[in-house]
CSV table of C-alpha atoms in Angstrom, one decimal:
chain,number,residue,atom,x,y,z
M,72,MET,CA,134.1,115.6,81.3
M,73,CYS,CA,130.6,117.1,79.9
M,74,ALA,CA,127.3,116.0,81.5
M,75,LEU,CA,124.9,114.6,78.9
M,76,PHE,CA,121.6,116.4,80.4
M,77,ASP,CA,121.1,118.8,82.9
M,78,PRO,CA,119.2,117.1,86.1
M,79,PRO,CA,116.0,118.4,86.7
M,80,GLU,CA,115.7,121.1,89.3
M,81,PRO,CA,113.7,121.1,92.4
M,82,ARG,CA,110.9,123.2,93.0
M,83,ARG,CA,108.5,124.5,96.1
M,84,VAL,CA,105.4,122.7,96.3
M,85,SER,CA,102.4,125.2,96.0
M,86,PRO,CA,100.1,124.7,99.1
M,87,GLY,CA,97.0,122.6,97.6
M,88,GLU,CA,99.1,121.0,94.8
M,89,TYR,CA,98.9,117.9,97.0
M,90,PRO,CA,96.2,118.6,99.5
M,91,VAL,CA,96.2,115.3,101.6
M,92,TRP,CA,99.9,115.6,102.1
M,93,ASP,CA,99.5,119.0,103.1
M,94,GLN,CA,97.2,118.1,105.6
M,95,ALA,CA,100.1,115.6,106.9
M,96,LEU,CA,102.7,117.5,106.8
M,97,ALA,CA,100.5,120.1,108.6
M,98,LEU,CA,100.7,117.5,111.5
M,99,LEU,CA,104.1,116.6,111.1
M,100,ASN,CA,105.3,120.4,111.2
M,101,ARG,CA,103.4,120.9,114.8
M,102,ASP,CA,105.0,118.0,116.3
M,103,LEU,CA,108.6,119.9,115.0
M,104,ALA,CA,107.8,123.1,116.2
M,105,VAL,CA,107.2,121.6,120.2
M,106,THR,CA,110.5,119.3,119.4
M,107,LEU,CA,112.8,121.6,117.7
M,108,PRO,CA,111.4,124.9,117.9
M,109,GLN,CA,114.4,126.2,116.4
M,110,LEU,CA,114.0,124.8,113.0
M,111,GLU,CA,111.3,126.3,110.5
M,112,PRO,CA,108.4,124.3,108.9
M,113,LEU,CA,109.3,121.2,106.7
M,114,GLN,CA,107.8,121.8,103.4
M,115,LEU,CA,107.0,119.8,100.3
M,116,LEU,CA,109.5,119.9,97.7
M,117,ALA,CA,109.0,118.4,94.0
M,118,LEU,CA,111.6,117.1,91.5
M,119,PRO,CA,110.6,116.1,88.0
M,120,SER,CA,111.0,112.6,86.7
M,121,TYR,CA,114.3,112.1,84.4
M,122,ASP,CA,111.3,110.2,82.3
M,123,GLU,CA,108.6,112.5,80.7
M,124,ASP,CA,106.2,110.0,81.0
M,125,GLU,CA,106.5,109.7,84.7
M,126,PRO,CA,105.4,112.1,87.2
M,127,GLU,CA,107.3,114.0,89.5
M,128,ASN,CA,108.5,112.7,92.7
M,129,VAL,CA,107.8,114.9,95.9
M,130,TYR,CA,110.1,115.1,99.1
M,131,VAL,CA,109.6,116.5,102.5
M,132,ALA,CA,112.6,118.9,102.9
M,133,MET,CA,113.8,121.3,105.5
M,134,ALA,CA,113.0,124.7,105.0
M,135,ASN,CA,116.1,125.5,103.2
M,136,GLY,CA,115.3,122.8,100.4
M,137,GLU,CA,117.3,120.2,101.6
M,138,TRP,CA,116.2,116.7,102.0
M,139,HIS,CA,117.2,113.0,102.4
M,140,GLY,CA,115.8,109.8,101.6
M,141,ASN,CA,112.9,108.6,99.6
M,142,TYR,CA,109.8,110.5,97.7
M,143,LEU,CA,106.6,110.1,98.9
M,144,ASP,CA,104.4,107.2,97.7
M,145,PRO,CA,102.2,108.6,95.3
M,146,ASN,CA,99.4,106.1,96.1
M,147,SER,CA,99.5,107.4,99.8
M,148,GLN,CA,97.7,110.3,98.7
M,149,ASP,CA,94.3,107.8,98.7
M,150,SER,CA,93.9,108.5,102.6
M,151,LEU,CA,94.7,111.1,105.4
M,152,ALA,CA,96.1,107.9,107.4
M,153,SER,CA,98.4,106.4,104.3
M,154,ALA,CA,99.6,110.2,103.4
M,155,LEU,CA,100.2,110.5,107.4
M,156,ALA,CA,102.1,107.6,107.5
M,157,SER,CA,104.2,108.2,104.2
M,158,VAL,CA,105.2,112.1,105.4
M,159,ALA,CA,106.1,110.9,109.0
M,160,ASP,CA,108.5,108.4,107.1
M,161,ALA,CA,110.0,110.7,104.9
M,162,ALA,CA,109.7,114.2,107.6
M,163,GLN,CA,111.8,111.7,110.0
M,164,GLU,CA,114.2,110.6,107.4
M,165,THR,CA,115.2,114.1,106.2
M,166,VAL,CA,115.6,115.4,109.9
M,167,MET,CA,117.5,112.7,111.4
M,168,GLU,CA,120.2,112.4,108.3
M,169,LEU,CA,120.2,116.2,108.2
M,170,LEU,CA,120.9,117.2,111.6
M,171,TRP,CA,122.4,114.1,112.7
M,172,GLN,CA,120.3,113.2,115.9
M,173,ALA,CA,116.9,110.9,116.3
M,174,TRP,CA,113.7,112.7,116.1
M,175,PRO,CA,111.7,112.9,117.8
M,176,LEU,CA,112.6,111.8,121.4
M,177,CYS,CA,110.4,110.2,123.9
M,178,PRO,CA,110.7,112.2,127.3
M,179,GLU,CA,110.6,109.2,129.4
M,180,HIS,CA,113.6,107.1,127.9
M,181,GLY,CA,115.3,109.7,125.6
M,182,LEU,CA,114.6,107.3,122.8
M,183,GLY,CA,114.2,108.2,119.3
M,184,MET,CA,110.5,107.0,118.2
M,185,HIS,CA,109.0,105.9,115.2
M,186,PRO,CA,105.3,106.4,113.6
M,187,ARG,CA,103.2,102.9,114.1
M,188,GLU,CA,100.0,103.0,112.7
M,189,ASP,CA,97.2,100.6,115.0
M,190,ALA,CA,94.4,98.7,113.6
M,191,ASP,CA,92.0,101.5,113.1
M,192,GLU,CA,95.0,103.3,110.9
M,193,ARG,CA,95.8,105.7,113.5
M,194,LEU,CA,99.5,106.8,113.7
M,195,SER,CA,101.4,107.6,116.9
M,196,TRP,CA,104.5,107.7,117.6
M,197,TRP,CA,106.1,104.8,119.4
M,198,CYS,CA,109.0,104.1,121.8
M,199,ALA,CA,110.7,100.9,122.3
M,200,GLY,CA,111.8,101.8,126.2
M,201,GLU,CA,110.5,99.5,128.8
M,202,ARG,CA,107.6,101.2,130.9
M,203,LEU,CA,107.6,100.1,134.8
M,204,ARG,CA,104.5,98.3,135.5
M,205,ARG,CA,103.0,98.6,131.5
M,206,GLY,CA,105.4,96.5,129.2
M,207,PRO,CA,108.2,96.8,127.1
M,208,ALA,CA,107.3,99.4,124.4
M,209,HIS,CA,104.4,102.2,124.4
M,210,VAL,CA,102.7,104.7,122.4
M,211,HIS,CA,103.8,108.3,123.2
M,212,ALA,CA,101.4,110.6,121.5
M,213,ALA,CA,99.6,110.6,118.3
M,214,VAL,CA,101.5,112.0,115.3
M,215,GLY,CA,100.8,115.2,114.8
M,216,ALA,CA,99.6,115.6,118.7
M,217,LEU,CA,103.2,116.0,120.6
M,218,ASP,CA,102.0,119.6,121.7
M,219,ALA,CA,99.1,118.3,123.6
M,220,LEU,CA,101.4,116.6,125.7
M,221,GLY,CA,101.8,120.8,127.6
M,222,ALA,CA,105.2,121.0,127.8
M,223,SER,CA,108.5,120.9,125.4
M,224,ILE,CA,109.7,117.8,125.1
M,225,PRO,CA,114.0,117.9,125.4
M,226,THR,CA,115.5,117.1,122.5
M,227,ARG,CA,119.4,116.4,122.5
M,228,THR,CA,121.9,118.7,121.1
């Protein structure tokens, strides 16, 4: 069977092409380094659109170029808060699907945390685990600030 066309080839995004996404990814890579120190930093990978009139799609990929999930929302480049939310979701999807493990884990509960934005547009890693005396769920740390906790956060292997 013969293919009708060759699929577009992905390419590594050069630093500075998407500066707001670069900033957001740098914050996510700080969290990756403290939680999964054996991994190389995540990167942005662009895949040209099948339609010449459409912009390329940008993904968050592992250092080896593999990715999983949806591309970054082009409108998320309007602010660092939006970019961080989009990049955090994409990074989490890629890491979890390719490594087959939750990421990042709450050190208190061993549960996977999720990015959540507060009323001031600050993005934090949120855990659904119950806490004694303080309610059913909690914010663990700002996205990009897991290294500020002072100790490596354990991971499940």
